[in-house]
Coordinates of C-alpha atoms in Angstrom, one line a residue:
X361 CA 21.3 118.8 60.6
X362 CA 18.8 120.2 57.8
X363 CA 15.5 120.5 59.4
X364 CA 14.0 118.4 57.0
X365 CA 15.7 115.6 57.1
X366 CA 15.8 115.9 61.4
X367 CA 11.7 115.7 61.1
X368 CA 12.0 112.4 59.2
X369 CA 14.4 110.4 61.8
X370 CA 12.8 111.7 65.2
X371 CA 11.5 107.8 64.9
X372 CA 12.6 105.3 63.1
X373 CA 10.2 102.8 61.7
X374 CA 13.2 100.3 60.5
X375 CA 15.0 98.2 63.8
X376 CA 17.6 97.3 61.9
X377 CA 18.4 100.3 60.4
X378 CA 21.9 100.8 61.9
X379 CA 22.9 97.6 61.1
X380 CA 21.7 98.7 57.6
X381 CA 23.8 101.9 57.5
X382 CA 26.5 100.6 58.5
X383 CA 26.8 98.0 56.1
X384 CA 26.4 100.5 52.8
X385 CA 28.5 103.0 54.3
X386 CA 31.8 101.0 55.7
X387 CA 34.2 101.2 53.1
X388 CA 32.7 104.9 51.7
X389 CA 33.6 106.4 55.5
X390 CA 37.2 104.7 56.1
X391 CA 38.4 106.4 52.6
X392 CA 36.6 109.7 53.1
X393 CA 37.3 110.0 56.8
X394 CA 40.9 109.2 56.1
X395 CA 41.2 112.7 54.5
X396 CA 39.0 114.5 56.3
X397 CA 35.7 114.6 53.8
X398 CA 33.3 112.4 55.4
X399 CA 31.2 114.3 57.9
X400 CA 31.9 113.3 61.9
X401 CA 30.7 114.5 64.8
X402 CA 33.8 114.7 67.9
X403 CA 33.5 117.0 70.8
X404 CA 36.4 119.2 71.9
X405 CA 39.4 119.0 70.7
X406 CA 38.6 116.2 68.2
X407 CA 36.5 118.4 66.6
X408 CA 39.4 120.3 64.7
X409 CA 40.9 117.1 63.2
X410 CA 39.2 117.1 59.7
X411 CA 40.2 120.8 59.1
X412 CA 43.9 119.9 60.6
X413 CA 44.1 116.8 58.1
X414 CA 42.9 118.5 55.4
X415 CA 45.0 121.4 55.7
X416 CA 48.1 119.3 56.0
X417 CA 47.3 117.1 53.3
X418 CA 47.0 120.2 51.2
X419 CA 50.4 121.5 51.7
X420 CA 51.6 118.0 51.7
X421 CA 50.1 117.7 47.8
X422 CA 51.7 120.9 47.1
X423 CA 55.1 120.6 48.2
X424 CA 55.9 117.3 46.4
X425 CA 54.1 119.1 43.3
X426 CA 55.8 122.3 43.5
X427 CA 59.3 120.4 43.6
X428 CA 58.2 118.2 40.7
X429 CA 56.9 121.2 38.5
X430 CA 60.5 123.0 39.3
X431 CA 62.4 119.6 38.3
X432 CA 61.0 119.6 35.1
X433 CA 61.3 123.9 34.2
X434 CA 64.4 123.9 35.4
X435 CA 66.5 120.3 35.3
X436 CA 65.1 117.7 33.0
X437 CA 65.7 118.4 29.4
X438 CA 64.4 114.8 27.8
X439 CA 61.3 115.2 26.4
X440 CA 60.4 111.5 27.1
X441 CA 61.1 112.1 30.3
X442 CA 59.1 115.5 31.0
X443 CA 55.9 113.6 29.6
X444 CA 56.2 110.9 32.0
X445 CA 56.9 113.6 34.6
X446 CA 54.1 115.6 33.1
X447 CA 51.1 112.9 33.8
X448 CA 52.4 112.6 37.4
X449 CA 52.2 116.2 37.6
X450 CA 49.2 116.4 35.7
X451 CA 47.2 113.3 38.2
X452 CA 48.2 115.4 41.5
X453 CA 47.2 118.4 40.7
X454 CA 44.0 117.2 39.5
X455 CA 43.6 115.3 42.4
X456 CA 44.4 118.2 44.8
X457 CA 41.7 120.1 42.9
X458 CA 39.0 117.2 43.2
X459 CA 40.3 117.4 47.0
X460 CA 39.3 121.1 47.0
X461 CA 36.0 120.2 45.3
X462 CA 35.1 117.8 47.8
X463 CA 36.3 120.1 51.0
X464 CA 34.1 123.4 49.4
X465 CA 31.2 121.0 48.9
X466 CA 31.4 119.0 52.5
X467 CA 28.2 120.6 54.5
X468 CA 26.0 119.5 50.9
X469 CA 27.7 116.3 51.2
X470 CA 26.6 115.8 54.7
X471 CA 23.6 117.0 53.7
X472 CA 23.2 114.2 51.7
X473 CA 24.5 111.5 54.0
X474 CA 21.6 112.8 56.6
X475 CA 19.1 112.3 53.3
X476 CA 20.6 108.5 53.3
X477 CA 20.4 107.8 56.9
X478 CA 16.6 108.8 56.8
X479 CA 16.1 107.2 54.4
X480 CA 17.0 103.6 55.6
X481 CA 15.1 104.6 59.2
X482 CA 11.8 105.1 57.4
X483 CA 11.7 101.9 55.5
X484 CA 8.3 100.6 57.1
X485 CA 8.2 97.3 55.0
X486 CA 10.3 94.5 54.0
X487 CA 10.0 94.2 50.2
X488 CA 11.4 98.4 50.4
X489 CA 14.4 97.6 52.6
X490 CA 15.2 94.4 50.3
X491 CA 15.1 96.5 47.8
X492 CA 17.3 99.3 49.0
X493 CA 19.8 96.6 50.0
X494 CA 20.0 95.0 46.1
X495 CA 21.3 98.1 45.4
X496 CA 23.5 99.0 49.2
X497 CA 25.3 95.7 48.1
X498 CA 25.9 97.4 44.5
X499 CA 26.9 100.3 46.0
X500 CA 29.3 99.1 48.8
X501 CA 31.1 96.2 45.8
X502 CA 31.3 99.5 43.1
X503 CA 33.5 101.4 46.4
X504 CA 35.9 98.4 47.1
X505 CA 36.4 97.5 43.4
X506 CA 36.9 101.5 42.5
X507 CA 39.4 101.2 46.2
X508 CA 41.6 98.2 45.3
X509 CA 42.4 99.3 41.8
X510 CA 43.3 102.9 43.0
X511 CA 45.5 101.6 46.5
X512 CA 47.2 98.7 44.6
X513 CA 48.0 101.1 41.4
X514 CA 49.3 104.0 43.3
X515 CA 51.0 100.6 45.9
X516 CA 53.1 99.6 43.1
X517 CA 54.2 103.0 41.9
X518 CA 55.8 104.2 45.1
X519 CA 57.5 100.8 46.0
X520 CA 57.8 98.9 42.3
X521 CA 58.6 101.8 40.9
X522 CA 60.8 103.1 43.5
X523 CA 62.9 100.2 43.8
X524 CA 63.4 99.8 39.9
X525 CA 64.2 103.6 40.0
X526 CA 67.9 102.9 41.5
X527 CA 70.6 105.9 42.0
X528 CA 73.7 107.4 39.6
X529 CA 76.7 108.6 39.9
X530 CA 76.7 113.2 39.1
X531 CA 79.6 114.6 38.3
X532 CA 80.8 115.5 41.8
X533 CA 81.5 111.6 42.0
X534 CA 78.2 111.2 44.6
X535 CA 75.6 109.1 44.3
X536 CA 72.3 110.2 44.1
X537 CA 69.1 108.1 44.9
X538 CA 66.5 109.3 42.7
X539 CA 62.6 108.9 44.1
X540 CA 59.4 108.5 42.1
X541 CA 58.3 112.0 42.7
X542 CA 61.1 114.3 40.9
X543 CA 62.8 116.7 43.3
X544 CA 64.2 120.2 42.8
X545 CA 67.3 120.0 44.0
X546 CA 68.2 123.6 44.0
X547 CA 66.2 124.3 47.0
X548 CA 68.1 121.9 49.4
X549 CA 70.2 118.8 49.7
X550 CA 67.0 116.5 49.0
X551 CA 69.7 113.7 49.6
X552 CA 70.1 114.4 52.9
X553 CA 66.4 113.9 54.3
X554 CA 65.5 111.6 51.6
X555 CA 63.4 109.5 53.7
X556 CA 61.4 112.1 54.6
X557 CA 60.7 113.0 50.9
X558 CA 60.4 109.7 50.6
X559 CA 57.3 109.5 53.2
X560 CA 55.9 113.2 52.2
X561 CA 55.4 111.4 48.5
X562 CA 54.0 108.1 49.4
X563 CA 51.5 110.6 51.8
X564 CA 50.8 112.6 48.6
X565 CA 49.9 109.0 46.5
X566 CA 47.8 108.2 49.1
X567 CA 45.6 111.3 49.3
X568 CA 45.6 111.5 45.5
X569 CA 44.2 108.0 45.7
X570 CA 42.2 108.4 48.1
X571 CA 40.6 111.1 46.8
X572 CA 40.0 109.9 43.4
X573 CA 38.3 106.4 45.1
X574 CA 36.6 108.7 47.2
X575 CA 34.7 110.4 44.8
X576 CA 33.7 107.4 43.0
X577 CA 32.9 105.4 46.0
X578 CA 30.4 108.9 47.3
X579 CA 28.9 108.5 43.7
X580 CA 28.0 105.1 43.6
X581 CA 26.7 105.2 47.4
X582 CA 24.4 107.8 46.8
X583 CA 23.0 106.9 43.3
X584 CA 22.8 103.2 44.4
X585 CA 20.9 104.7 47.1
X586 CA 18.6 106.6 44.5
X587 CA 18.2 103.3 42.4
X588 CA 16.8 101.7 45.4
X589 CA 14.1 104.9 46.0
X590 CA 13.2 104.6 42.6
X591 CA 12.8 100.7 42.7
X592 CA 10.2 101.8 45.7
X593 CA 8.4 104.1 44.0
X594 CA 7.9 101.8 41.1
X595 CA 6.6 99.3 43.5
X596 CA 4.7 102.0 44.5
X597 CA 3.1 102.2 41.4
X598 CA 2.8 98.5 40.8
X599 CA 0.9 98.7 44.3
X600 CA -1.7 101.7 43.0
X601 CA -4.2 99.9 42.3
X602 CA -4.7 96.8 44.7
X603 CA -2.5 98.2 47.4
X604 CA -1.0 94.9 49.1
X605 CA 2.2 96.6 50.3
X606 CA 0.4 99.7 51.5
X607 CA -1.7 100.3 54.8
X608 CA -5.1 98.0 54.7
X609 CA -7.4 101.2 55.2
X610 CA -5.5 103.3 52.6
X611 CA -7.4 104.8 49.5
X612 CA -6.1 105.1 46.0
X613 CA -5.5 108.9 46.5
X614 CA -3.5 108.5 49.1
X615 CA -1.6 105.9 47.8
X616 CA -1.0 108.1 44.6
X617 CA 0.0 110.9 47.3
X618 CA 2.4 108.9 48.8
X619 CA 4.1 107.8 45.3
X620 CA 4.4 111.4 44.3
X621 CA 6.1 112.8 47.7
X622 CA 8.4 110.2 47.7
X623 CA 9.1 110.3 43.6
X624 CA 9.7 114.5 44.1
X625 CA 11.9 114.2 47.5
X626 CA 14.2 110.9 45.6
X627 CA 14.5 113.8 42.4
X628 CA 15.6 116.3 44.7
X629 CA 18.2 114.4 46.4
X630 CA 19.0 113.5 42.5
X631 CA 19.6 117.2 41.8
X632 CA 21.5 118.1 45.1
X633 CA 23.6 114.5 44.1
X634 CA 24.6 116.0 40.9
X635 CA 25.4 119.7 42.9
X636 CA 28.2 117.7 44.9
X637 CA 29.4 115.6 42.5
X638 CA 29.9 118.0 39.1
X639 CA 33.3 119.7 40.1
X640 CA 34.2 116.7 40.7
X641 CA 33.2 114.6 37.8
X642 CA 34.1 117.4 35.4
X643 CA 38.0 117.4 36.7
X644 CA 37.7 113.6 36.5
X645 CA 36.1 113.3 33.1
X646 CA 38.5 115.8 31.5
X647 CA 41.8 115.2 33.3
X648 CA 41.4 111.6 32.9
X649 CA 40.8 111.6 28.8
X650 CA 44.9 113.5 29.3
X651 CA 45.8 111.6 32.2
X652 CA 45.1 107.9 30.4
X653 CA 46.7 108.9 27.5
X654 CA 49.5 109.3 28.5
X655 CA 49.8 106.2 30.3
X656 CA 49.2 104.3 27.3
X657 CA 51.9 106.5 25.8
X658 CA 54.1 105.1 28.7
X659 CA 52.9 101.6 28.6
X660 CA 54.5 101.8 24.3
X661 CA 57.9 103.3 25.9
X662 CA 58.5 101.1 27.8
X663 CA 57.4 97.6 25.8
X664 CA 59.4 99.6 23.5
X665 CA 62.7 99.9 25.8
X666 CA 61.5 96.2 27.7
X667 CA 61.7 98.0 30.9
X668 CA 58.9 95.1 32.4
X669 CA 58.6 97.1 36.3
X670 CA 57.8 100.0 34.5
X671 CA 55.3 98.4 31.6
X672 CA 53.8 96.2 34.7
X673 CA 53.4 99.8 37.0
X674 CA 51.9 101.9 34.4
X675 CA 49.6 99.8 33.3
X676 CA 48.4 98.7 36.7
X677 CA 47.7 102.8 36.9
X678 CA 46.2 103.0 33.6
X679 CA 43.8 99.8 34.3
X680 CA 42.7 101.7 38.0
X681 CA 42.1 105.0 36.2
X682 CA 40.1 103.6 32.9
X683 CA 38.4 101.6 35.5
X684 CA 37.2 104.5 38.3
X685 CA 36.2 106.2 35.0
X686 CA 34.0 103.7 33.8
X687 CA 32.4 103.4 36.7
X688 CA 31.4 106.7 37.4
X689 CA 29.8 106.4 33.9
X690 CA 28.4 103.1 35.0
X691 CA 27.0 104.9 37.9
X692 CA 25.4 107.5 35.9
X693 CA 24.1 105.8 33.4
X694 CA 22.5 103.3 35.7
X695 CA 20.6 106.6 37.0
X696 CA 19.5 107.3 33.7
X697 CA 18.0 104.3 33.0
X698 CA 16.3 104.1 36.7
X699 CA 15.1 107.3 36.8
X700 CA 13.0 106.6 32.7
X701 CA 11.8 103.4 34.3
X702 CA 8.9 105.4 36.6
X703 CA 7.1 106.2 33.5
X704 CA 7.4 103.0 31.8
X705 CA 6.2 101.2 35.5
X706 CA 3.1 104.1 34.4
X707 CA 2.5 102.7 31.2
X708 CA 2.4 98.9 32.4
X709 CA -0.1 99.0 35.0
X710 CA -3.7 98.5 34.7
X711 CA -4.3 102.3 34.0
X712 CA -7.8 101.4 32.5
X713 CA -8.9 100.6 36.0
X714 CA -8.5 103.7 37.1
X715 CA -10.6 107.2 37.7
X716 CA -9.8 109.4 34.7
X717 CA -8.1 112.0 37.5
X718 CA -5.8 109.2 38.1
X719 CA -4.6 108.8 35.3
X720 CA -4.4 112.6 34.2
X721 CA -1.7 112.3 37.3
X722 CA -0.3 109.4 36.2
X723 CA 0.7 111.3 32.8
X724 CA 2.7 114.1 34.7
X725 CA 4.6 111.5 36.5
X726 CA 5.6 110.4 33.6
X727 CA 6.3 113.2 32.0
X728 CA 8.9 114.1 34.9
X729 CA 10.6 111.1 33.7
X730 CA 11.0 111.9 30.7
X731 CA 13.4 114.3 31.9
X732 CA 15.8 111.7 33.9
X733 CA 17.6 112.1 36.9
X734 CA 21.9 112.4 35.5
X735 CA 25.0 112.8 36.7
X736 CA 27.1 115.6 34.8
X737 CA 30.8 116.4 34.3
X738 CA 30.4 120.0 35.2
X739 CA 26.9 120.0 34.0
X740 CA 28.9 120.5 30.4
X741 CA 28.4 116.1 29.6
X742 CA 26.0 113.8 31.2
X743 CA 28.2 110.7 32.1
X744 CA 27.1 107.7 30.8
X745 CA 28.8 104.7 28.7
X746 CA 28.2 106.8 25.4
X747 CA 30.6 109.2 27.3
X748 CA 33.1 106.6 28.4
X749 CA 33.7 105.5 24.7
X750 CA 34.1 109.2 23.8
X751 CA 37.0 108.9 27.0
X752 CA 38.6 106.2 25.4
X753 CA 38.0 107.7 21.5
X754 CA 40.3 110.9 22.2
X755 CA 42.9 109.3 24.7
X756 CA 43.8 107.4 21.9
X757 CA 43.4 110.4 19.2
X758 CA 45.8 112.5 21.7
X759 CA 48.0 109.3 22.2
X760 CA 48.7 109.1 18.3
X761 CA 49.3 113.1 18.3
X762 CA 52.0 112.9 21.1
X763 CA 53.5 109.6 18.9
X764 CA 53.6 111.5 15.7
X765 CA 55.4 115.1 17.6
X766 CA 57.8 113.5 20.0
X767 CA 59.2 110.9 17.8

């Protein structure tokens, strides 16, 4: 444990505070712990699990991709076709990278969940754990929402999908039962352990989902989490002056003393939030603008040929992708806007009752928020809605360019 954050938990000041934790952090722990990401502490043997899961999840991903990437070099020759196989392929390996991202960034991670938990053990009045909870409940309904879209899109492609799939005759006169994931048959008789493909590819829709609802769900627990810090500090501020939520014997300087530790310690778990998350982000942001595209490329194929299981699947995948995206631009720019609302809090108090050395301080608080708190995709584009309408803006410039050269 960071030495830091061990100094701040020796005693908590909040009774209710596992209660607390383990309300925000449910959902966020039975995803990430599912694949291994979500910091545990087991004694013995159990201590190897995470790296054993995530190690066979890994080659799990890239066996089902490496047959699918050979299926189409080598054996599919219709160009509708290879597209369709081409976001598929496209979605898992992006999601094994994000996997990777997350797995290289785990001890920052944990890091930051230790930040969280001392967090909700110092909360010494009411008003600030009301507050942190507005925002816990945000948090913990942005993680199931951004969960059910993701389970019941990637649900529908490995059984609706599956199912409508059927088998054909080849020219040896056998029948062959295709699956969702594309296989190489040169390798082996995939027909004769189809089953087993069959579960190694549901496995591979599951860690790609989980992974992608993973992300999103660590985002919006820890900037929720930051919202709620900041909605204390402008409290805070609200409280310089009179100081009814503060101690009774407590003077304005070290009210003001208080306000800035606690404004510089939520920006620097800001800045190490944005550390985990811009790997991540960046291969969402990007692979998603390709990714959605072609789904809505799909979606046309298929009202086109009135295939209805296929329409009704890819668009269930489309609406859980456009939607984890929007969120994470949700989440970001919902950190934007918290993190400029310190220095307007500055501006509305009664500043004119202060000393002059007050309200010198008072200026450089609010000119570190002029310089917001943000979540970036790669630290190359700060996500925000503006950025989600750009998302949307060139899926659809890319989806009339693959229109225009296939047909």
């Amino acid at each position: 444990m960071h030495p830091s954050v061990r100094n701040d938990i020796d005693q908590p000041r909040n009774p209710n505070y596992k209660k607390d934790i383990v309300y925000v952090t449910r959902h966020n722990k039975w995803v990430l712990n599912s694949i291994g990401v979500w910091p545990v502490v087991l004694n013995g043997v159990g201590q190897f699990l995470p790296k054993i899961a995530i190690g066979l999840y890994n080659l799990v991903l890239f066996f089902v991709v490496m047959h699918c990437v050979l299926h189409v070099v080598f054996e599919q020759k219709d160009p509708v076709m290879v597209l369709k196989i081409l976001g598929l392929i496209c979605f898992s390996i992006i999601s094994m990278m994000k996997y990777w991202a997350l797995t290289a960034r785990k001890s920052k991670i944990e890091y930051c969940i230790e930040q969280l938990y001392a967090d909700w053990k110092q909360v010494e009045f009411q008003r600030d754990r009301e507050l942190m909870l507005k925002y816990g409940k945000i948090g913990r309904k942005l993680t199931m929402y951004s969960a059910v879209f993701m389970y019941s899109g990637g649900l529908s492609y490995v059984t609706i999908k599956q199912y409508a799939i059927g088998s054909y005759v080849d020219e040896f006169n056998r029948t062959i039962k295709m699956l969702v994931y594309p296989t190489y048959n040169a390798l082996y008789d995939v027909q004769k352990s189809r089953e087993i493909m069959y579960f190694l590819q549901c496995m591979c829709e599951y860690v790609s989902d989980s992974v992608t609802a993973g992300a999103c769900g660590l985002a919006a627990l820890f900037v929720t989490h930051v919202c709620g810090q900041i909605d204390i500090v402008m409290s805070r501020i609200d409280d310089l002056i009179d100081g009814k939520f503060s101690e009774e014997d407590s003077t304005l300087k070290v009210r003001l003393v208080e306000i800035v530790q606690h404004h510089i310690r939520t920006l620097k778990f800001s800045a190490m939030i944005e550390t985990v998350l811009q790997e991540v982000c960046f291969l969402e942001f990007f692979g998603s603008t390709f990714v959605i595209c072609l789904l809505e490329y799909y979606c046309i194929v298929d009202w086109e040929q009135n295939d209805k299981i296929g329409l009704t699947t890819y668009s269930l995948l489309l609406i859980s992708l456009t939607f984890n995206m929007f969120l994470l631009c949700y989440i970001g720019d919902l950190l934007i806007e918290k993190s400029t609302n310190v220095g307007i809090s500055c501006c509305m108090i009664d500043w004119y009752r202060l000393p002059a050395k007050t309200v010198q301080d008072l200026i450089l608080i609010i000119a570190m928020s002029n310089n917001p708190a943000k979540i970036s995709a790669g630290r190359i584009v700060d996500l925000s809605l503006t950025s989600f309408a750009s998302v949307l803006k060139t899926s659809f410039a890319y989806l009339n360019f693959i229109r225009k050269t296939v047909t």
